[in-house]
Amino acid sequence: MHEQTEGANHIRFESSAVGSMRFRDIVAFATGAAIAHRLRAGLTALGIGIGVAAVVLLTSIGEGLHQFVLTEFTQFGTNLIAVTPGKMETFGAPMGGAFGTVRPLSLDDAEALTRVSGVKATVPMVQGNAAVKGGGRQRRTSVYGVGSNFPDVFSFGVASGEFLPPDDPRTPRALAVLGRTLRDELFGLANPLGARIRIGGDRYRVIGIMESKGNMLGVDLDDAVYIPAARSLALFNRESLFEIDVLYDEAASVDEVKAGIHRLMMARHGGEDFTLTAQEQMLDVLGSILNVVTFAVGALGGISLLVGGVGIFTIMTIAVRERMSEIGLLGAVGAQRKQIQWLFLGESVVLAGLGGLLGLVIGGGGIELLGLLMPALPVTLSLQYVLFAEGIAILIGLVAGVLPAINAARLDPLEALRAE
Amino acid sequence: MKASRPARQLYVISSTESLSDRAIAETSKPIIELKGLRREFQVGDELVHALNGIDLQITAGEYVSIMGPSGSGKSTLLYILGLLDVPTAGGYRLAGVNTAQMNDDERASARQRDIGFIFQSFHLVPRMSAAENVELPMTLAGVAPDERRERVKQALEGVALADRAGHRPDQLSGGQRQRVAIARAIVTQPKVLLADEPTGNLDTASGDEVLHIMEALNQQGLTLIVVTHDPDVGERAGRHIGLHDGDVASDRVTGAGE
Ligand SMILES: Nc1ncnc2c1ncn2[C@@H]1O[C@H](COP(=O)(O)OP(=O)(O)OP(=O)(O)O)[C@@H](O)[C@H]1O
Ligand SMILES: [Mg+2]
């Protein structure tokens, strides 16, 4: 209140300051101005809305893809280290040739590796394609030469019968375990346990059926047959294993286990002619690549947000020009420059905020639609993104509105009044 | 001319309601004091002397008309009085306060408290209803919404437009628009009402109504200063100031408007 307060009905100003307009009144003023130009305001907001929708949709898809890929790659467990023949730079080509010979990765190596501290089990692995005959039919399928520890190491068990027994790795019996698809193709509904099949030239007895793993990145994991590694080496006429997979204790440190494996392999091979790849570290790399992808597509959507911001800037610049006499009047009835600035800034924030909401509706709808079209992809609209998108929209409104608002506040009220 | 209409009764704002106590208490004190007031404009190479050293005192509650040929400085003087323009030289005291030291914000707050403006072209905000236009100065001042509503109602009743509160300017006649502008000017209970050609855009009848309202407010103690071309309008005041080339050429009190 100012000076004379004796008059009971004298007007009461908010505190003694003038620039104390209520927040709600600023919003009402800004909204009123936007409503007065419905179409224009709507289109401007739509510009931001499309940007927000693009960011929300693209980042959600990126994030969904990320989760999808990670679940695919972790379904066999994460405490795995693969030993492969040949020295490979982190992601480069195999070296070796230049540095003497590459000694083959042997079944003895696989056995020796079980003695490394922290290692729980190892599985030798030889993979190839071959024709499998059985149940009166024939099918070309993936043949995995593995060890008896395979189900433990890859957390991938049998559905019926049993897995390959722990025979002497050098002279295993001719036993085979079928994948679900191969079983269906060869035997249909008949029980294949105990049946004889031929792989290449050799005869095998079926002792188990693996549980179904479905597809991974388009490959049918169930279209396979599992036989002892030594027999697979002979079948494909190979000297070296494809790889040895090492399962280590969760409590052990990857780096220590890796160092142990490294020492042992160096001792056995007399040189570094092998490569160690930890699943965990691979997942880290994969994860960061996918994060970059998510960020990149998000940035792509950000470009349309930028365009929306330019739209707001343009409209606000026009609004200031058009409403000169209104600005002059605000000054004449006592608005301070800062207040005029806030009023116009409020207007661009209201436009952007509306656009943000519009974008969330469009983006949310898009995500719903995507969920219906591609149920496998785990795309969800997280609250975090919603708040982030709305926050970004409002920030854009502030940034785009600052210059027009400053220009409005800079006008001399008297000149603004005369401009008509 | 239908000057004999009993319009006056219609617009009298009951004296218990506003202004009067304060304004009457201040009567006979000078509300406006000008000393050697000059205003020059640099236009290209030329220096235009819009006001050439004006000395003037206006007492609280006076009804003053300012007349003079086009370009004589009437509007310039009025805007300086209303703190929308600043003099190049000279002193201006408003209600005893020296305005020379005021910065932008202080002038804005003095306009908000002490000055009401009426323009020839009304200057209503087109998207706002009559009530919202009247409310605007209080909204800017951060007055509580309840009090605003009450004051808007009173002010619109005072200009006989209570039934048009929800109408936008484009739904009102010129005379009605100017009455809304008056309601807006007085709703903050200013000390001085400044009008630049308030009837310039109106026909005689609605111009007359507008003048009646302002005169009724003056009778309650509000200082009223009207710039006009129209001798009929000018003659209604109690004091007549004639400007010529930026100088006070005549200053005549007839007392008719007290
Ligand atoms: N912003 C300005 N820039 C330059 N010259 C100005 C400006 N404002 C007023 N003037 C000059 O000052 C003088 C007085 O102008 P003012 O508007 O006060 O006249 P007026 O008496 O109101 O005239 P009218 O009756 O036509 O409204 C004129 O010569 C005008 O050209
Ligand atoms: Mg003029």
XYZ file of C-alpha atoms and ligand atoms in Angstrom:
710
model
C 0.000 0.000 0.000
C 1.176 3.453 -0.659
C 0.904 6.659 1.328
C -2.582 7.680 2.417
C -4.162 4.624 3.900
C -6.935 6.306 5.810
C -9.600 5.779 3.146
C -11.076 2.376 3.888
C -12.110 1.929 0.295
C -8.838 3.103 -1.104
C -7.380 0.654 -3.597
C -4.959 -1.899 -2.210
C -1.909 -2.525 -4.362
C 0.006 -5.716 -3.870
C 2.836 -4.708 -1.515
C 4.430 -1.393 -2.375
C 6.106 -2.644 -5.522
C 4.497 -2.219 -8.906
C 6.049 -5.092 -10.783
C 4.235 -7.666 -8.702
C 1.770 -9.106 -11.193
C 0.385 -12.445 -10.107
C 1.730 -15.555 -11.822
C -1.780 -16.723 -12.620
C -2.570 -13.373 -14.276
C 0.525 -13.617 -16.456
C -0.593 -17.072 -17.604
C -4.145 -15.808 -18.194
C -2.880 -12.840 -20.209
C -0.607 -15.075 -22.312
C -3.332 -17.660 -22.865
C -5.813 -14.958 -23.816
C -3.421 -13.598 -26.424
C -2.897 -17.095 -27.848
C -6.639 -17.781 -27.970
C -7.217 -14.498 -29.793
C -5.147 -15.959 -32.644
C -6.332 -19.553 -32.387
C -5.245 -20.796 -35.799
C -1.887 -19.114 -35.733
C -1.176 -20.199 -32.171
C -2.348 -23.727 -32.976
C -0.059 -24.057 -35.967
C 2.892 -22.651 -34.048
C 2.243 -25.055 -31.192
C 1.929 -27.872 -33.711
C 5.447 -27.095 -34.938
C 6.780 -27.710 -31.436
C 4.383 -30.636 -31.046
C 5.793 -32.443 -34.048
C 9.297 -31.901 -32.728
C 8.380 -33.232 -29.290
C 6.551 -36.191 -30.850
C 9.596 -36.978 -32.989
C 11.933 -36.841 -30.011
C 9.625 -38.902 -27.814
C 8.986 -41.513 -30.510
C 12.547 -41.842 -31.733
C 14.134 -42.018 -28.300
C 11.495 -44.507 -27.140
C 12.203 -46.685 -30.158
C 15.940 -46.370 -29.589
C 15.522 -47.265 -25.938
C 13.232 -50.178 -26.829
C 15.753 -51.467 -29.341
C 18.448 -51.206 -26.702
C 16.496 -53.276 -24.211
C 15.499 -55.762 -26.876
C 19.074 -56.359 -28.041
C 20.416 -56.620 -24.498
C 17.834 -59.218 -23.471
C 18.656 -61.177 -26.609
C 22.342 -61.154 -25.797
C 22.069 -61.857 -22.106
C 19.748 -64.829 -22.391
C 22.779 -67.165 -22.317
C 24.215 -65.518 -19.240
C 26.705 -62.766 -18.719
C 29.552 -64.431 -16.767
C 31.124 -65.810 -19.916
C 34.547 -65.426 -21.459
C 35.178 -66.740 -24.969
C 38.647 -67.953 -25.942
C 39.127 -67.914 -29.721
C 42.152 -68.835 -31.788
C 44.302 -66.101 -33.334
C 45.250 -62.775 -31.852
C 42.607 -60.151 -32.447
C 42.938 -56.499 -31.664
C 39.873 -55.396 -29.760
C 37.697 -55.071 -32.835
C 40.212 -55.600 -35.602
C 41.176 -58.409 -37.912
C 42.960 -61.514 -36.658
C 46.704 -61.063 -36.645
C 49.013 -63.968 -36.130
C 50.394 -64.823 -39.542
C 53.177 -62.318 -39.078
C 54.048 -63.587 -35.604
C 54.657 -67.226 -36.237
C 52.037 -69.932 -36.283
C 48.688 -70.029 -34.566
C 48.494 -73.161 -32.501
C 45.098 -74.814 -32.664
C 42.720 -74.457 -29.757
C 42.442 -77.991 -28.426
C 40.199 -80.067 -26.220
C 43.134 -80.237 -23.801
C 43.123 -76.448 -23.602
C 39.445 -76.582 -22.692
C 40.136 -79.104 -19.956
C 43.151 -77.212 -18.643
C 41.146 -73.984 -18.403
C 38.845 -75.511 -15.757
C 41.805 -75.291 -13.359
C 42.035 -71.502 -13.568
C 40.889 -69.898 -10.345
C 37.355 -68.499 -10.534
C 36.367 -70.724 -13.493
C 33.327 -72.890 -12.910
C 33.120 -74.759 -16.215
C 34.349 -74.690 -19.796
C 32.757 -75.802 -23.028
C 34.663 -76.510 -26.251
C 32.750 -75.456 -29.319
C 32.924 -76.484 -32.978
C 30.148 -75.418 -35.260
C 29.292 -76.245 -38.841
C 26.486 -77.249 -41.169
C 25.761 -80.791 -42.193
C 22.952 -82.978 -43.483
C 21.185 -84.940 -40.757
C 19.186 -88.073 -41.638
C 16.671 -89.606 -39.295
C 13.086 -90.699 -38.989
C 13.136 -91.381 -42.728
C 13.877 -87.737 -43.551
C 16.865 -85.520 -44.117
C 17.613 -81.880 -43.215
C 20.627 -79.601 -43.393
C 21.105 -78.087 -40.008
C 23.612 -76.497 -37.662
C 25.820 -79.037 -35.921
C 27.299 -77.937 -32.588
C 30.204 -79.916 -31.244
C 30.183 -79.175 -27.510
C 31.061 -80.625 -24.126
C 28.844 -82.051 -21.425
C 28.900 -78.733 -19.516
C 27.064 -76.943 -22.305
C 23.662 -76.663 -20.490
C 25.289 -75.214 -17.354
C 27.460 -72.711 -19.166
C 24.742 -71.378 -21.415
C 21.804 -71.902 -19.025
C 20.121 -73.855 -21.784
C 18.734 -77.208 -20.656
C 17.088 -80.284 -22.110
C 13.315 -80.598 -22.365
C 13.346 -84.392 -22.345
C 15.937 -87.150 -22.115
C 19.378 -85.939 -21.109
C 22.315 -83.956 -22.414
C 25.623 -85.425 -23.602
C 27.260 -87.370 -20.728
C 30.734 -86.498 -19.382
C 32.612 -89.032 -21.483
C 36.358 -88.862 -22.032
C 36.515 -85.746 -24.268
C 38.927 -87.455 -26.677
C 36.836 -90.593 -27.224
C 33.204 -89.715 -26.630
C 30.362 -92.026 -27.600
C 28.295 -91.184 -30.695
C 25.351 -89.562 -28.925
C 23.291 -86.613 -30.114
C 20.794 -84.123 -28.658
C 18.234 -82.524 -31.014
C 16.958 -78.992 -31.135
C 13.191 -78.605 -31.144
C 12.880 -77.603 -34.800
C 15.092 -80.433 -36.030
C 13.133 -82.899 -33.908
C 9.858 -81.651 -35.426
C 11.237 -81.760 -38.950
C 12.682 -85.263 -38.717
C 10.349 -87.050 -36.349
C 7.168 -84.982 -36.226
C 5.163 -86.067 -33.201
C 6.999 -89.388 -32.776
C 9.323 -89.801 -29.789
C 12.900 -89.615 -31.113
C 14.607 -90.678 -27.854
C 16.726 -93.735 -28.622
C 16.343 -93.283 -32.364
C 19.300 -93.533 -34.731
C 20.319 -90.599 -36.911
C 23.162 -90.057 -39.397
C 25.272 -86.933 -39.439
C 27.725 -86.807 -42.310
C 28.802 -90.429 -42.563
C 28.441 -91.376 -38.887
C 25.602 -92.886 -36.918
C 24.439 -91.317 -33.646
C 21.872 -92.259 -31.037
C 19.438 -89.521 -29.906
C 19.436 -89.200 -26.110
C 17.731 -85.843 -25.529
C 15.719 -82.932 -26.859
C 16.748 -79.354 -26.003
C 14.229 -76.891 -24.658
C 13.121 -74.309 -27.197
C 15.052 -71.022 -27.389
C 13.214 -69.526 -30.345
C 14.783 -67.006 -32.685
C 17.680 -64.747 -32.004
C 18.183 -61.960 -34.523
C 16.398 -64.007 -37.145
C 18.268 -67.276 -36.581
C 16.279 -70.313 -35.406
C 18.272 -71.522 -32.416
C 16.249 -74.732 -32.310
C 17.262 -75.826 -35.800
C 20.383 -77.591 -34.463
C 21.887 -80.837 -33.289
C 24.430 -81.149 -30.454
C 27.195 -83.778 -30.585
C 30.504 -84.221 -28.702
C 33.184 -81.745 -29.772
C 35.761 -84.404 -30.664
C 33.312 -85.971 -33.150
C 32.471 -82.609 -34.599
C 36.191 -81.875 -35.161
C 36.426 -85.106 -37.097
C 33.201 -84.456 -38.976
C 34.366 -81.076 -40.225
C 37.928 -82.261 -40.544
C 39.269 -79.492 -38.318
C 42.233 -79.325 -36.010
C 41.148 -76.404 -33.890
C 38.069 -75.649 -31.852
C 36.034 -72.574 -32.858
C 36.173 -71.345 -29.341
C 36.207 -72.358 -25.734
C 33.515 -70.763 -23.595
C 34.417 -70.244 -19.979
C 31.801 -69.789 -17.264
C 33.216 -68.042 -14.205
C 31.975 -67.418 -10.705
C 29.766 -64.344 -10.420
C 31.732 -63.330 -7.353
C 35.044 -63.392 -9.237
C 36.382 -60.350 -11.037
C 36.329 -60.583 -14.829
C 39.756 -59.073 -15.109
C 41.330 -61.527 -12.658
C 39.719 -64.507 -14.395
C 40.842 -63.142 -17.745
C 44.370 -62.686 -16.418
C 44.359 -66.291 -15.135
C 43.169 -67.624 -18.494
C 45.725 -65.481 -20.255
C 48.615 -66.814 -18.127
C 47.574 -70.415 -18.634
C 47.099 -70.060 -22.389
C 50.433 -68.244 -22.759
C 52.136 -71.092 -20.901
C 50.415 -73.742 -23.011
C 50.855 -72.056 -26.392
C 54.166 -70.259 -25.836
C 52.802 -67.056 -27.327
C 49.710 -64.947 -27.615
C 47.886 -66.712 -30.440
C 44.418 -66.464 -28.899
C 41.861 -63.838 -28.020
C 39.779 -63.436 -24.872
C 36.374 -61.787 -25.100
C 34.344 -61.207 -21.955
C 30.585 -61.149 -22.530
C 30.221 -58.488 -19.875
C 32.648 -56.166 -21.624
C 31.052 -56.900 -24.982
C 27.681 -55.949 -23.537
C 29.159 -52.730 -22.204
C 30.441 -51.843 -25.651
C 27.163 -52.865 -27.253
C 25.260 -50.845 -24.664
C 27.254 -47.710 -25.331
C 26.849 -48.130 -29.086
C 23.103 -48.434 -28.616
C 23.114 -45.387 -26.370
C 24.809 -43.434 -29.116
C 22.173 -44.659 -31.558
C 19.375 -43.596 -29.207
C 21.000 -40.221 -28.728
C 21.528 -39.791 -32.463
C 17.913 -40.490 -33.403
C 16.838 -38.279 -30.518
C 18.992 -35.480 -31.905
C 17.381 -36.027 -35.289
C 14.013 -35.346 -33.654
C 15.657 -32.394 -31.946
C 16.127 -30.754 -35.325
C 12.379 -30.579 -35.805
C 12.123 -29.103 -32.302
C 14.575 -26.455 -33.413
C 12.389 -25.692 -36.416
C 9.418 -25.400 -34.051
C 11.435 -22.964 -31.933
C 12.137 -20.824 -34.990
C 8.364 -20.814 -35.636
C 7.709 -19.475 -32.147
C 10.379 -16.836 -32.545
C 8.823 -15.712 -35.828
C 5.295 -15.563 -34.478
C 6.351 -13.688 -31.368
C 8.315 -11.176 -33.436
C 5.223 -10.588 -35.559
C 3.040 -10.340 -32.449
C 5.232 -7.609 -30.976
C 5.010 -5.631 -34.224
C 1.246 -6.048 -34.439
C 0.583 -5.140 -30.849
C 2.634 -1.958 -30.571
C -0.321 0.101 -29.423
C -1.222 -2.525 -26.814
C 2.350 -2.394 -25.532
C 2.140 1.393 -25.395
C -1.096 1.175 -23.479
C 0.376 -1.282 -20.975
C 3.098 1.279 -20.373
C 0.582 4.113 -20.050
C -1.380 2.287 -17.346
C 1.787 1.628 -15.395
C 3.390 -1.601 -16.616
C 7.117 -1.662 -16.042
C 9.437 -2.814 -18.813
C 10.239 -6.030 -16.971
C 6.524 -6.791 -16.723
C 5.983 -6.338 -20.454
C 8.954 -8.618 -21.037
C 7.454 -11.288 -18.770
C 4.059 -11.027 -20.448
C 5.501 -11.694 -23.891
C 7.874 -14.346 -22.607
C 4.886 -15.971 -20.918
C 3.097 -15.997 -24.243
C 5.862 -17.873 -26.048
C 6.160 -20.319 -23.149
C 2.412 -20.951 -23.281
C 2.676 -21.628 -27.032
C 5.615 -23.971 -26.529
C 4.037 -25.670 -23.538
C 0.851 -26.304 -25.496
C 3.001 -27.652 -28.316
C 4.742 -29.944 -25.854
C 1.417 -31.372 -24.685
C 0.299 -31.792 -28.275
C 3.562 -33.590 -29.022
C 3.089 -35.941 -26.096
C -0.378 -36.827 -27.345
C 0.937 -37.478 -30.875
C 4.034 -39.277 -29.596
C 2.062 -41.314 -27.071
C -0.387 -42.329 -29.806
C 2.504 -43.287 -32.063
C 4.000 -45.445 -29.346
C 0.682 -47.181 -28.730
C 0.392 -47.842 -32.458
C 3.943 -49.156 -32.608
C 3.198 -51.459 -29.699
C 0.303 -52.914 -31.688
C 2.311 -53.262 -34.897
C 5.542 -54.566 -33.371
C 4.726 -56.276 -30.090
C 8.248 -57.740 -29.829
C 9.840 -54.324 -29.445
C 9.514 -53.147 -25.847
C 8.645 -49.474 -26.555
C 7.063 -47.625 -23.679
C 6.398 -43.974 -22.975
C 8.219 -43.427 -19.711
C 7.250 -40.590 -17.385
C 10.867 -39.522 -17.492
C 10.641 -38.844 -21.232
C 7.306 -37.091 -20.863
C 8.712 -34.683 -18.289
C 11.898 -34.267 -20.270
C 10.020 -33.495 -23.494
C 7.716 -30.993 -21.802
C 10.704 -29.421 -20.096
C 12.536 -29.110 -23.402
C 9.461 -27.580 -25.050
C 9.164 -24.948 -22.327
C 12.879 -24.255 -22.507
C 12.545 -23.718 -26.263
C 9.652 -21.343 -25.609
C 11.838 -19.364 -23.223
C 14.789 -19.223 -25.585
C 12.704 -18.404 -28.665
C 10.695 -15.789 -26.783
C 13.512 -13.905 -25.099
C 14.471 -11.666 -27.984
C 10.919 -10.654 -29.023
C 10.074 -10.043 -25.349
C 13.129 -7.853 -24.877
C 12.180 -5.930 -28.015
C 8.662 -5.409 -26.662
C 10.014 -4.164 -23.340
C 12.466 -1.819 -25.048
C 9.737 0.063 -26.892
C 9.142 3.588 -25.706
C 5.518 3.560 -24.477
C 4.745 6.892 -26.084
C 6.104 5.865 -29.492
C 4.343 2.531 -29.209
C 1.064 4.308 -28.466
C 1.468 6.459 -31.553
C 2.260 3.498 -33.831
C -1.096 2.746 -35.349
C -27.066 19.377 -29.483
C -28.759 17.414 -26.781
C -26.787 18.894 -23.927
C -29.905 19.164 -21.833
C -30.179 15.406 -21.357
C -30.238 14.453 -17.714
C -27.089 12.456 -18.323
C -25.332 13.854 -15.320
C -27.375 11.923 -12.775
C -26.725 8.703 -14.623
C -23.002 8.885 -14.205
C -22.549 10.369 -10.793
C -20.494 8.015 -8.745
C -21.865 8.145 -5.214
C -19.510 10.165 -3.118
C -19.076 7.541 -0.419
C -17.554 5.206 -2.920
C -14.323 6.645 -4.163
C -11.826 9.376 -4.635
C -13.484 12.206 -2.823
C -12.104 12.078 0.718
C -8.561 12.016 -0.374
C -8.989 14.380 -3.275
C -10.935 16.970 -1.300
C -8.360 16.907 1.456
C -5.792 17.896 -1.115
C -7.851 20.608 -2.784
C -6.086 23.963 -3.075
C -2.673 22.328 -2.950
C -0.923 22.486 -6.342
C -1.052 19.013 -7.816
C 1.012 20.049 -10.820
C 3.844 22.582 -10.837
C 5.843 23.327 -13.979
C 8.882 25.597 -14.051
C 10.631 26.564 -17.270
C 9.524 23.341 -18.880
C 11.108 22.775 -22.293
C 10.802 19.933 -24.752
C 12.874 19.834 -27.903
C 12.954 17.231 -30.654
C 15.883 16.691 -32.943
C 14.428 16.073 -36.404
C 17.270 15.621 -38.859
C 19.402 18.777 -38.650
C 16.567 20.784 -37.203
C 15.778 21.316 -33.543
C 12.008 21.527 -33.007
C 10.987 23.474 -29.915
C 7.717 21.817 -28.950
C 7.569 23.475 -25.512
C 9.395 26.727 -24.882
C 9.698 27.102 -21.138
C 6.269 26.615 -19.618
C 5.508 27.890 -16.096
C 2.235 26.562 -14.783
C 0.504 25.546 -11.581
C -2.616 23.441 -11.487
C -4.471 23.010 -8.237
C -5.928 19.686 -7.164
C -9.526 19.418 -8.317
C -9.238 21.893 -11.152
C -10.886 21.363 -14.548
C -8.467 22.615 -17.186
C -8.768 22.685 -20.945
C -5.703 23.065 -23.141
C -6.344 24.499 -26.585
C -4.249 25.809 -29.411
C -3.456 25.309 -33.069
C -2.117 22.064 -34.396
C 1.547 21.586 -33.519
C 1.411 24.068 -30.640
C 2.577 21.406 -28.171
C -0.687 20.369 -26.495
C -0.103 16.632 -26.692
C 3.558 16.989 -25.829
C 2.621 18.868 -22.665
C -0.044 16.332 -21.738
C 2.320 13.382 -22.135
C 4.944 15.077 -20.023
C 2.296 15.710 -17.359
C 1.415 12.003 -17.620
C 5.059 10.965 -17.227
C 5.050 9.220 -20.600
C 7.514 11.780 -21.930
C 10.348 13.602 -20.176
C 11.170 17.300 -20.584
C 14.465 18.382 -22.119
C 14.805 21.012 -19.390
C 12.832 22.543 -16.570
C 11.116 21.175 -13.495
C 7.934 19.210 -12.988
C 6.539 18.416 -9.557
C 3.607 16.019 -9.399
C 1.778 16.077 -6.062
C 4.827 17.737 -4.563
C 7.242 15.094 -5.868
C 10.029 16.168 -8.172
C 9.757 13.959 -11.247
C 13.191 14.787 -12.622
C 14.941 12.114 -10.597
C 12.542 9.314 -11.477
C 13.802 6.364 -13.474
C 11.684 4.320 -15.910
C 10.228 2.069 -13.229
C 9.444 4.894 -10.856
C 7.654 6.789 -13.619
C 5.696 3.622 -14.421
C 4.664 3.233 -10.821
C 3.718 6.938 -10.586
C 1.575 6.515 -13.710
C -0.060 3.534 -12.115
C -0.857 5.379 -8.895
C -1.482 8.955 -9.887
C -2.379 9.244 -13.568
C -5.342 8.223 -15.671
C -5.126 8.568 -19.456
C -7.892 8.979 -22.023
C -6.873 8.835 -25.687
C -8.627 10.008 -28.807
C -8.515 6.464 -30.207
C -9.562 4.748 -26.945
C -6.669 2.237 -26.923
C -8.661 -0.680 -25.623
C -7.122 -4.144 -25.989
C -9.272 -5.661 -28.744
C -9.247 -9.281 -27.494
C -10.342 -8.340 -23.983
C -13.865 -7.721 -22.755
C -14.839 -4.325 -21.357
C -14.414 -5.710 -17.841
C -10.987 -7.156 -18.616
C -9.860 -3.867 -20.134
C -10.948 -2.017 -17.023
C -9.276 -4.636 -14.861
C -5.945 -4.453 -16.698
C -4.230 -1.689 -14.674
C -5.090 -3.515 -11.457
C -3.982 -6.854 -12.881
C -0.624 -5.295 -13.707
C -0.438 -3.849 -10.214
C -1.056 -7.236 -8.623
C -4.306 -6.227 -6.920
C -6.155 -9.187 -5.420
C -8.739 -10.737 -7.801
C -11.679 -10.245 -5.435
C -10.944 -6.590 -5.033
C -10.417 -6.244 -8.765
C -13.816 -7.696 -9.523
C -15.501 -5.351 -7.086
C -13.694 -2.289 -8.456
C -14.397 -3.206 -12.073
C -18.079 -3.537 -11.239
C -18.159 -0.134 -9.579
C -16.209 1.529 -12.366
C -18.417 0.083 -15.095
C -21.522 1.116 -13.150
C -20.005 4.580 -12.902
C -19.930 4.863 -16.695
C -23.326 3.145 -17.074
C -21.889 0.097 -18.814
C -22.472 -2.600 -16.214
C -24.600 -4.482 -18.734
C -21.773 -4.478 -21.291
C -19.068 -5.907 -19.051
C -18.619 -9.013 -21.190
C -18.587 -7.229 -24.545
C -15.421 -6.845 -26.573
C -14.512 -3.394 -27.943
C -15.626 -4.346 -31.456
C -19.079 -5.013 -30.017
C -19.326 -1.513 -28.534
C -20.020 1.900 -30.050
C -17.353 4.591 -30.066
C -18.931 6.388 -27.131
C -19.184 3.155 -25.176
C -15.546 2.388 -25.898
C -14.464 5.753 -24.587
C -16.547 5.185 -21.455
C -14.772 1.854 -20.937
C -11.496 3.759 -21.320
C -12.635 6.210 -18.651
C -13.543 3.373 -16.318
C -10.083 1.921 -16.904
C -8.423 5.282 -16.249
C -10.137 5.886 -12.917
C -10.291 2.366 -11.549
C -6.935 2.812 -9.822
C -8.176 6.071 -8.278
C -5.616 8.420 -9.796
C -5.073 12.038 -8.769
C -5.132 13.418 -12.285
C -7.164 12.471 -15.340
C -5.493 13.454 -18.623
C -7.509 13.361 -21.836
C -6.095 14.016 -25.318
C -8.957 14.857 -27.684
C -11.330 12.501 -25.815
C -14.232 13.420 -28.098
C -12.196 13.634 -31.300
C -13.502 10.353 -32.676
C -17.054 10.702 -31.373
C -20.255 12.299 -32.590
C -21.583 15.209 -30.562
C -24.057 13.192 -28.508
C -21.661 10.472 -27.358
C -18.900 13.067 -26.950
C -21.233 14.872 -24.622
C -21.861 11.772 -22.551
C -18.152 11.160 -22.212
C -17.567 14.761 -21.084
C -20.382 14.493 -18.573
C -18.818 11.480 -16.983
C -15.440 13.135 -16.718
C -16.995 16.298 -15.332
C -18.873 14.274 -12.724
C -15.576 12.754 -11.636
C -14.058 16.251 -11.520
C -16.876 17.392 -9.281
C -15.870 14.682 -6.855
C -12.404 16.175 -6.703
C -10.461 14.538 -9.516
C -8.144 16.936 -11.339
C -9.189 16.951 -14.993
C -7.063 18.166 -17.897
C -8.549 17.991 -21.381
C -6.675 18.741 -24.606
C -9.051 19.667 -27.397
C -9.501 21.437 -30.714
C -13.188 21.945 -30.172
C -14.084 25.352 -28.610
C -17.417 23.950 -27.363
C -15.539 21.309 -25.431
C -12.867 23.716 -24.220
C -15.403 26.237 -22.940
C -16.856 23.740 -20.461
C -13.695 23.809 -18.321
C -13.130 26.145 -15.406
C -9.732 27.181 -16.640
C -8.604 27.616 -20.229
C -4.983 27.426 -21.227
C -4.078 28.503 -24.746
C -0.832 27.247 -26.225
C 0.913 28.832 -29.162
C 4.198 27.549 -30.596
C 5.129 25.950 -27.323
C 4.313 28.951 -25.134
C 1.356 29.626 -22.866
C -0.422 32.333 -24.847
C -3.419 32.694 -22.552
C -4.550 31.404 -19.187
C -8.113 32.288 -18.316
C -10.285 31.209 -15.379
C -14.044 31.339 -15.878
C -14.914 29.394 -12.782
C -17.770 27.646 -14.508
C -16.314 24.240 -13.847
C -15.086 25.335 -10.377
N 8.290 12.466 -31.359
C 8.450 13.629 -31.984
N 9.497 13.807 -32.807
C 9.679 14.983 -33.432
N 8.879 16.025 -33.318
C 7.804 15.911 -32.510
C 7.538 14.706 -31.816
N 6.404 14.873 -31.104
C 5.989 16.138 -31.358
N 6.821 16.747 -32.197
C 6.712 18.148 -32.661
O 6.408 18.956 -31.566
C 5.456 19.909 -31.909
C 4.254 19.777 -30.995
O 3.605 18.557 -31.253
P 2.270 18.127 -30.512
O 1.949 16.764 -30.929
O 2.454 18.358 -29.061
O 1.226 19.145 -31.107
P -0.337 19.243 -30.803
O -0.538 20.592 -30.246
O -0.779 18.098 -30.005
O -0.924 19.181 -32.261
P -2.302 18.505 -32.731
O -3.354 19.440 -32.357
O -2.130 18.383 -34.198
O -2.417 17.196 -32.045
C 5.107 19.677 -33.366
O 5.857 20.588 -34.137
C 5.557 18.284 -33.617
O 5.991 18.157 -34.960
Mg -2.060 16.409 -30.313
